Coordinates of N, CA and C in Angstrom, one line a residue:
M131 N -62.2 16.4 -34.5 CA -61.0 15.8 -34.9 C -60.3 15.3 -33.7
H132 N -59.8 14.0 -33.8 CA -59.1 13.4 -32.7 C -57.6 13.2 -33.1
T133 N -56.8 13.5 -32.1 CA -55.4 13.3 -32.4 C -55.0 12.1 -31.5
W134 N -54.5 11.1 -32.2 CA -54.1 9.9 -31.5 C -52.6 9.9 -31.4
L135 N -52.1 9.5 -30.2 CA -50.7 9.4 -30.0 C -50.3 7.9 -30.1
T136 N -49.3 7.7 -30.9 CA -48.8 6.4 -31.0 C -47.6 6.2 -30.1
L137 N -47.7 5.3 -29.2 CA -46.5 5.1 -28.3 C -45.6 4.1 -29.0
V138 N -44.4 4.5 -29.1 CA -43.4 3.7 -29.7 C -42.4 3.3 -28.6
N139 N -42.0 2.1 -28.7 CA -40.9 1.7 -27.8 C -39.7 2.5 -28.0
Q140 N -39.4 3.3 -27.0 CA -38.2 4.2 -27.1 C -37.1 3.6 -26.2
P141 N -35.9 3.9 -26.7 CA -34.8 3.4 -25.9 C -34.7 4.2 -24.6
P142 N -34.1 3.6 -23.6 CA -34.0 4.3 -22.3 C -33.2 5.6 -22.5
R143 N -33.5 6.5 -21.6 CA -32.9 7.8 -21.7 C -31.4 7.8 -21.6
A144 N -30.9 6.9 -20.7 CA -29.5 6.8 -20.5 C -29.2 5.4 -20.2
H145 N -28.0 4.9 -20.7 CA -27.6 3.6 -20.5 C -27.1 3.5 -19.0
Q146 N -27.8 2.6 -18.3 CA -27.4 2.4 -16.9 C -26.4 1.3 -16.8
V147 N -25.3 1.6 -16.2 CA -24.2 0.6 -16.0 C -24.3 0.0 -14.6
D148 N -24.3 -1.3 -14.5 CA -24.4 -1.9 -13.2 C -23.0 -2.4 -12.8
D149 N -22.3 -1.5 -12.1 CA -20.9 -1.8 -11.7 C -20.9 -2.7 -10.4
T150 N -20.9 -4.0 -10.6 CA -20.8 -4.9 -9.5 C -19.5 -5.6 -9.4
Q151 N -18.6 -5.3 -10.3 CA -17.3 -6.0 -10.3 C -16.2 -5.1 -10.9
I152 N -15.0 -5.3 -10.5 CA -13.9 -4.6 -11.0 C -12.8 -5.6 -11.4
T153 N -11.9 -5.2 -12.3 CA -10.8 -6.0 -12.7 C -9.5 -5.4 -12.0
L154 N -8.8 -6.3 -11.2 CA -7.6 -5.9 -10.5 C -6.4 -6.6 -11.2
K155 N -5.3 -5.9 -11.3 CA -4.1 -6.5 -11.9 C -3.1 -6.7 -10.8
F156 N -3.0 -8.0 -10.4 CA -2.1 -8.3 -9.3 C -0.7 -8.6 -9.9
K157 N 0.3 -7.9 -9.3 CA 1.7 -8.0 -9.8 C 2.7 -8.5 -8.8
H158 N 3.5 -9.4 -9.2 CA 4.6 -9.9 -8.4 C 5.7 -10.4 -9.3
G159 N 6.9 -9.8 -9.2 CA 8.0 -10.2 -10.1 C 7.6 -10.0 -11.5
L160 N 7.8 -11.1 -12.3 CA 7.5 -11.0 -13.7 C 6.1 -11.3 -14.1
H161 N 5.2 -11.5 -13.1 CA 3.9 -12.0 -13.3 C 2.8 -10.9 -13.1
T162 N 1.8 -10.9 -13.9 CA 0.6 -10.1 -13.7 C -0.6 -11.0 -13.8
I163 N -1.4 -11.0 -12.8 CA -2.6 -11.9 -12.8 C -3.8 -11.0 -12.7
C164 N -4.7 -11.1 -13.6 CA -5.9 -10.3 -13.6 C -7.1 -11.1 -13.0
I165 N -7.8 -10.5 -12.1 CA -8.9 -11.1 -11.4 C -10.1 -10.1 -11.5
I166 N -11.2 -10.7 -12.0 CA -12.4 -9.9 -12.0 C -13.1 -10.2 -10.7
A167 N -13.1 -9.2 -9.8 CA -13.6 -9.4 -8.4 C -14.9 -8.7 -8.2
G168 N -15.8 -9.3 -7.5 CA -17.1 -8.7 -7.1 C -16.8 -7.6 -6.1
L169 N -17.5 -6.5 -6.2 CA -17.3 -5.4 -5.2 C -17.8 -5.8 -3.8
D170 N -18.7 -6.8 -3.8 CA -19.2 -7.3 -2.5 C -18.3 -8.4 -1.9
W171 N -17.2 -8.8 -2.6 CA -16.3 -9.7 -2.0 C -15.6 -9.1 -0.8
D172 N -15.3 -10.0 0.2 CA -14.4 -9.5 1.2 C -13.0 -10.0 0.9
F173 N -12.0 -9.5 1.6 CA -10.6 -9.7 1.3 C -10.3 -11.2 1.5
S174 N -10.9 -11.9 2.4 CA -10.6 -13.3 2.6 C -11.0 -14.1 1.3
H175 N -12.1 -13.7 0.7 CA -12.6 -14.3 -0.6 C -11.5 -14.0 -1.7
L176 N -11.1 -12.7 -1.8 CA -10.1 -12.3 -2.7 C -8.8 -13.1 -2.5
N177 N -8.4 -13.2 -1.3 CA -7.1 -13.9 -1.0 C -7.2 -15.4 -1.4
S178 N -8.4 -16.0 -1.2 CA -8.6 -17.4 -1.6 C -8.5 -17.5 -3.1
E179 N -9.2 -16.6 -3.8 CA -9.2 -16.6 -5.2 C -7.7 -16.5 -5.8
L180 N -7.0 -15.5 -5.3 CA -5.6 -15.3 -5.8 C -4.7 -16.5 -5.5
L181 N -4.8 -17.1 -4.2 CA -4.0 -18.3 -3.9 C -4.4 -19.5 -4.8
S182 N -5.7 -19.6 -5.1 CA -6.1 -20.7 -5.9 C -5.5 -20.6 -7.3
I183 N -5.5 -19.4 -7.9 CA -4.9 -19.2 -9.2 C -3.4 -19.4 -9.1
L184 N -2.7 -18.9 -8.1 CA -1.3 -19.2 -8.0 C -1.0 -20.7 -7.9
Q185 N -1.8 -21.4 -7.1 CA -1.5 -22.8 -7.0 C -1.7 -23.6 -8.3
D186 N -2.7 -23.1 -9.0 CA -3.0 -23.8 -10.3 C -2.0 -23.4 -11.4
R187 N -1.7 -22.1 -11.5 CA -0.9 -21.7 -12.6 C 0.6 -21.7 -12.3
Y188 N 1.0 -21.5 -11.1 CA 2.5 -21.4 -10.7 C 2.8 -22.3 -9.6
P189 N 2.6 -23.6 -9.7 CA 2.9 -24.5 -8.6 C 4.4 -24.6 -8.2
E190 N 5.3 -24.2 -9.2 CA 6.7 -24.2 -9.0 C 7.2 -22.9 -8.4
G191 N 6.3 -21.9 -8.2 CA 6.7 -20.6 -7.6 C 6.6 -19.5 -8.6
L192 N 6.8 -18.3 -8.1 CA 6.7 -17.0 -8.9 C 8.1 -16.5 -9.2
S193 N 8.4 -16.2 -10.4 CA 9.7 -15.7 -10.8 C 9.8 -14.2 -10.7
A194 N 11.0 -13.8 -10.3 CA 11.3 -12.4 -10.3 C 12.7 -12.2 -10.7
R195 N 13.0 -11.0 -11.3 CA 14.4 -10.7 -11.8 C 15.0 -9.7 -10.8
D196 N 16.2 -10.1 -10.3 CA 16.9 -9.2 -9.4 C 17.6 -8.2 -10.3
D197 N 17.1 -6.9 -10.2 CA 17.6 -5.9 -11.1 C 19.1 -5.6 -10.9
E198 N 19.6 -5.8 -9.7 CA 21.0 -5.5 -9.4 C 21.9 -6.7 -10.0
L199 N 21.5 -7.9 -9.7 CA 22.3 -9.0 -10.1 C 21.9 -9.6 -11.5
G200 N 20.7 -9.3 -11.9 CA 20.2 -9.9 -13.2 C 19.8 -11.4 -13.0
A201 N 19.8 -11.9 -11.8 CA 19.5 -13.3 -11.6 C 18.0 -13.4 -11.4
I202 N 17.4 -14.6 -11.7 CA 16.0 -14.9 -11.5 C 15.9 -15.6 -10.2
T203 N 15.0 -15.1 -9.4 CA 14.7 -15.7 -8.1 C 13.3 -16.3 -8.1
T204 N 13.0 -17.2 -7.2 CA 11.6 -17.8 -7.2 C 11.1 -17.7 -5.8
T205 N 9.8 -17.2 -5.7 CA 9.1 -17.2 -4.5 C 8.1 -18.4 -4.4
P206 N 8.3 -19.3 -3.4 CA 7.4 -20.5 -3.4 C 5.9 -20.1 -3.2
V207 N 5.1 -20.9 -3.8 CA 3.6 -20.8 -3.6 C 3.1 -21.9 -2.8
P208 N 2.4 -21.7 -1.7 CA 1.9 -22.8 -0.9 C 1.0 -23.7 -1.6
G209 N 1.1 -25.0 -1.4 CA 0.3 -26.0 -2.0 C -1.1 -26.0 -1.4
P210 N -2.1 -26.7 -2.1 CA -3.4 -26.8 -1.6 C -3.4 -27.3 -0.2
G211 N -4.1 -26.7 0.7 CA -4.2 -27.1 2.1 C -3.2 -26.4 3.0
D212 N -2.2 -25.7 2.4 CA -1.2 -25.0 3.1 C -1.4 -23.5 3.1
E213 N -2.6 -23.0 2.8 CA -2.9 -21.6 2.7 C -2.7 -20.9 4.0
A214 N -2.9 -21.6 5.1 CA -2.8 -20.9 6.5 C -1.4 -20.6 6.8
T215 N -0.4 -21.1 6.0 CA 1.0 -20.8 6.3 C 1.5 -19.5 5.8
V216 N 0.6 -18.9 4.9 CA 1.1 -17.6 4.3 C 0.1 -16.5 4.6
K217 N 0.6 -15.3 4.5 CA -0.3 -14.1 4.6 C 0.0 -13.3 3.4
L218 N -1.1 -12.8 2.7 CA -1.0 -12.0 1.6 C -1.0 -10.5 2.0
V219 N 0.0 -9.8 1.5 CA 0.1 -8.3 1.7 C 0.0 -7.7 0.3
Y220 N -0.8 -6.6 0.3 CA -1.0 -5.9 -1.0 C -0.5 -4.5 -0.9
G221 N 0.0 -4.1 -2.1 CA 0.5 -2.7 -2.2 C -0.1 -2.0 -3.4
I222 N -0.3 -0.7 -3.3 CA -0.8 0.1 -4.4 C 0.1 1.2 -4.7
P223 N 0.1 1.7 -5.9 CA 1.1 2.8 -6.3 C 0.9 4.0 -5.4
K224 N 2.0 4.6 -5.0 CA 1.9 5.8 -4.1 C 1.3 6.9 -4.8
N225 N 1.6 7.2 -6.0 CA 1.1 8.3 -6.8 C 0.3 7.7 -8.0
K226 N -1.0 7.9 -8.0 CA -1.8 7.4 -9.0 C -2.5 8.5 -9.7
S227 N -2.0 9.1 -10.7 CA -2.7 10.1 -11.5 C -2.3 9.8 -13.0
P228 N -3.1 10.2 -13.9 CA -2.8 9.9 -15.3 C -1.4 10.3 -15.8
D229 N -0.8 11.4 -15.2 CA 0.5 11.8 -15.6 C 1.6 11.0 -15.0
D230 N 1.4 10.2 -14.0 CA 2.4 9.5 -13.3 C 2.9 8.3 -14.2
L231 N 4.1 8.0 -14.0 CA 4.6 6.8 -14.7 C 4.2 5.6 -13.9
K232 N 4.3 4.4 -14.5 CA 4.1 3.2 -13.7 C 5.2 3.0 -12.7
P233 N 4.8 2.4 -11.5 CA 5.8 2.2 -10.5 C 6.9 1.4 -11.0
T234 N 8.2 1.8 -10.7 CA 9.3 1.0 -11.2 C 10.2 0.5 -10.1
S235 N 10.0 0.9 -8.9 CA 10.8 0.3 -7.8 C 10.0 0.1 -6.6
S236 N 10.6 -0.6 -5.6 CA 9.8 -1.0 -4.4 C 9.3 0.3 -3.6
E237 N 10.0 1.4 -3.7 CA 9.6 2.6 -3.0 C 8.4 3.3 -3.7
D238 N 8.0 2.8 -4.9 CA 6.9 3.4 -5.5 C 5.5 2.8 -5.1
W239 N 5.6 1.9 -4.1 CA 4.4 1.2 -3.7 C 4.1 1.5 -2.2
V240 N 2.9 1.5 -1.8 CA 2.5 1.6 -0.3 C 1.6 0.5 0.0
E241 N 1.7 0.0 1.2 CA 0.9 -1.1 1.7 C -0.6 -0.7 1.8
L242 N -1.5 -1.6 1.3 CA -2.9 -1.4 1.4 C -3.3 -2.1 2.7
Q243 N -3.8 -1.3 3.7 CA -4.2 -1.8 4.9 C -5.7 -2.4 4.8
Y244 N -5.9 -3.6 5.3 CA -7.2 -4.2 5.2 C -7.3 -5.3 6.3
Q245 N -8.6 -5.6 6.5 CA -8.9 -6.8 7.4 C -9.6 -7.8 6.5
D246 N -9.5 -9.1 6.8 CA -10.1 -10.1 6.0 C -11.6 -9.9 5.7
T247 N -12.3 -9.3 6.7 CA -13.7 -9.1 6.5 C -14.1 -7.8 5.8
D248 N -13.1 -6.9 5.5 CA -13.4 -5.7 4.7 C -13.9 -6.1 3.3
K249 N -14.8 -5.3 2.8 CA -15.3 -5.5 1.4 C -14.5 -4.7 0.5
I250 N -14.3 -5.2 -0.7 CA -13.5 -4.5 -1.8 C -14.1 -3.1 -2.0
K251 N -15.4 -3.0 -2.1 CA -16.1 -1.7 -2.4 C -15.8 -0.6 -1.3
D252 N -15.4 -1.0 -0.1 CA -15.1 0.0 0.9 C -13.7 0.6 0.8
H253 N -12.9 0.0 -0.1 CA -11.5 0.6 -0.3 C -11.5 1.5 -1.5
R254 N -11.6 2.7 -1.3 CA -11.7 3.7 -2.4 C -10.4 3.7 -3.3
K255 N -9.3 3.2 -2.8 CA -8.1 3.2 -3.6 C -8.1 2.1 -4.6
L256 N -9.0 1.2 -4.5 CA -9.1 0.1 -5.5 C -10.2 0.5 -6.5
K257 N -9.7 0.7 -7.7 CA -10.6 1.1 -8.8 C -10.5 0.0 -9.9
D258 N -11.4 0.1 -10.9 CA -11.3 -0.9 -12.0 C -9.9 -0.7 -12.7
M259 N -9.3 -1.8 -13.0 CA -8.0 -1.9 -13.7 C -6.8 -1.3 -12.8
S260 N -7.0 -1.3 -11.5 CA -5.9 -0.9 -10.6 C -4.8 -1.9 -10.6
D261 N -3.5 -1.4 -10.5 CA -2.4 -2.2 -10.3 C -2.2 -2.5 -8.8
V262 N -2.0 -3.8 -8.4 CA -1.9 -4.1 -7.0 C -0.7 -5.1 -6.9
A263 N 0.3 -4.6 -6.2 CA 1.5 -5.5 -6.0 C 1.1 -6.5 -4.8
F264 N 1.6 -7.7 -4.8 CA 1.3 -8.6 -3.7 C 2.6 -9.3 -3.3
L265 N 2.6 -9.7 -2.0 CA 3.7 -10.5 -1.5 C 3.1 -11.7 -0.7
L266 N 3.8 -12.8 -0.7 CA 3.4 -13.9 0.1 C 4.4 -14.0 1.3
L267 N 3.9 -13.7 2.5 CA 4.7 -13.7 3.7 C 4.4 -14.9 4.5
D268 N 5.3 -15.3 5.4 CA 5.0 -16.3 6.4 C 3.8 -15.8 7.3
A269 N 3.0 -16.7 7.7 CA 1.8 -16.3 8.5 C 2.1 -15.5 9.7
D270 N 3.3 -15.8 10.3 CA 3.7 -15.1 11.6 C 4.5 -13.9 11.3
D271 N 4.8 -13.5 10.1 CA 5.6 -12.3 9.7 C 4.8 -11.1 10.0
D272 N 5.4 -10.1 10.7 CA 4.6 -8.9 11.1 C 4.5 -7.9 9.9
G273 N 5.1 -8.2 8.8 CA 4.9 -7.4 7.6 C 5.6 -6.0 7.6
E274 N 6.5 -5.8 8.6 CA 7.3 -4.6 8.7 C 8.4 -4.6 7.6
N275 N 8.6 -3.4 7.0 CA 9.7 -3.3 6.1 C 9.6 -4.2 4.9
V276 N 8.4 -4.3 4.3 CA 8.3 -5.2 3.1 C 8.9 -4.5 1.9
E277 N 9.4 -5.3 1.0 CA 10.0 -4.8 -0.2 C 9.2 -5.4 -1.4
W278 N 8.6 -4.5 -2.1 CA 7.7 -5.0 -3.2 C 8.5 -5.5 -4.3
I279 N 8.2 -6.6 -4.9 CA 8.9 -7.2 -6.0 C 8.0 -7.2 -7.2
V280 N 8.2 -6.1 -8.0 CA 7.5 -5.9 -9.2 C 8.5 -5.6 -10.3
N281 N 8.6 -6.4 -11.3 CA 9.5 -6.1 -12.4 C 8.7 -5.5 -13.5
T282 N 9.3 -4.3 -14.0 CA 8.6 -3.6 -15.1 C 9.2 -4.1 -16.4
P283 N 8.4 -4.6 -17.3 CA 8.9 -5.1 -18.6 C 9.6 -4.0 -19.4
T284 N 10.7 -4.4 -20.1 CA 11.4 -3.5 -21.0 C 11.5 -4.1 -22.3
L285 N 11.7 -3.3 -23.4 CA 12.0 -3.9 -24.7 C 13.4 -4.3 -24.7
D286 N 13.7 -5.3 -25.5 CA 15.1 -5.9 -25.6 C 16.1 -4.8 -25.9
N287 N 15.8 -3.9 -26.7 CA 16.8 -2.9 -27.2 C 16.9 -1.7 -26.2
E288 N 16.0 -1.7 -25.2 CA 16.1 -0.6 -24.2 C 17.2 -0.9 -23.2
E289 N 17.9 0.2 -22.7 CA 18.9 0.0 -21.7 C 18.2 -0.1 -20.4
T290 N 18.7 -1.0 -19.5 CA 18.0 -1.2 -18.2 C 18.8 -0.5 -17.1

């Protein structure tokens, strides 16, 4: 008596996820810009991508609400070819745990230190769906004492 085994195409034992990119939520003033970034990108590539989006979507500048005065201010966006006149500075939430509230003031952010040649994958603080504040500074600005401009949306009937 022979026993024959029939091989059946079986599904793989575990679904393998190829994590080669992450989504980052860049925040400035009233704006949130989502970028799907490759983990192998360096920061100069990320900076170019963000500046390109800003030039395309917000040529008149980025709007922010002054919480003390209630006035809307505008941060200019450099035009195409003027990218060398600005420096991008990134901030990440100081406390990032599931129990923490979203950052609501400039003091809730800390600067992300990076070099243009650093790869995104080498910065452990950047995870998929991370909130990242950003500022456009003059290229010669030393970046000391930056004030993060991130407005947290509220419902109309909430008190501010």
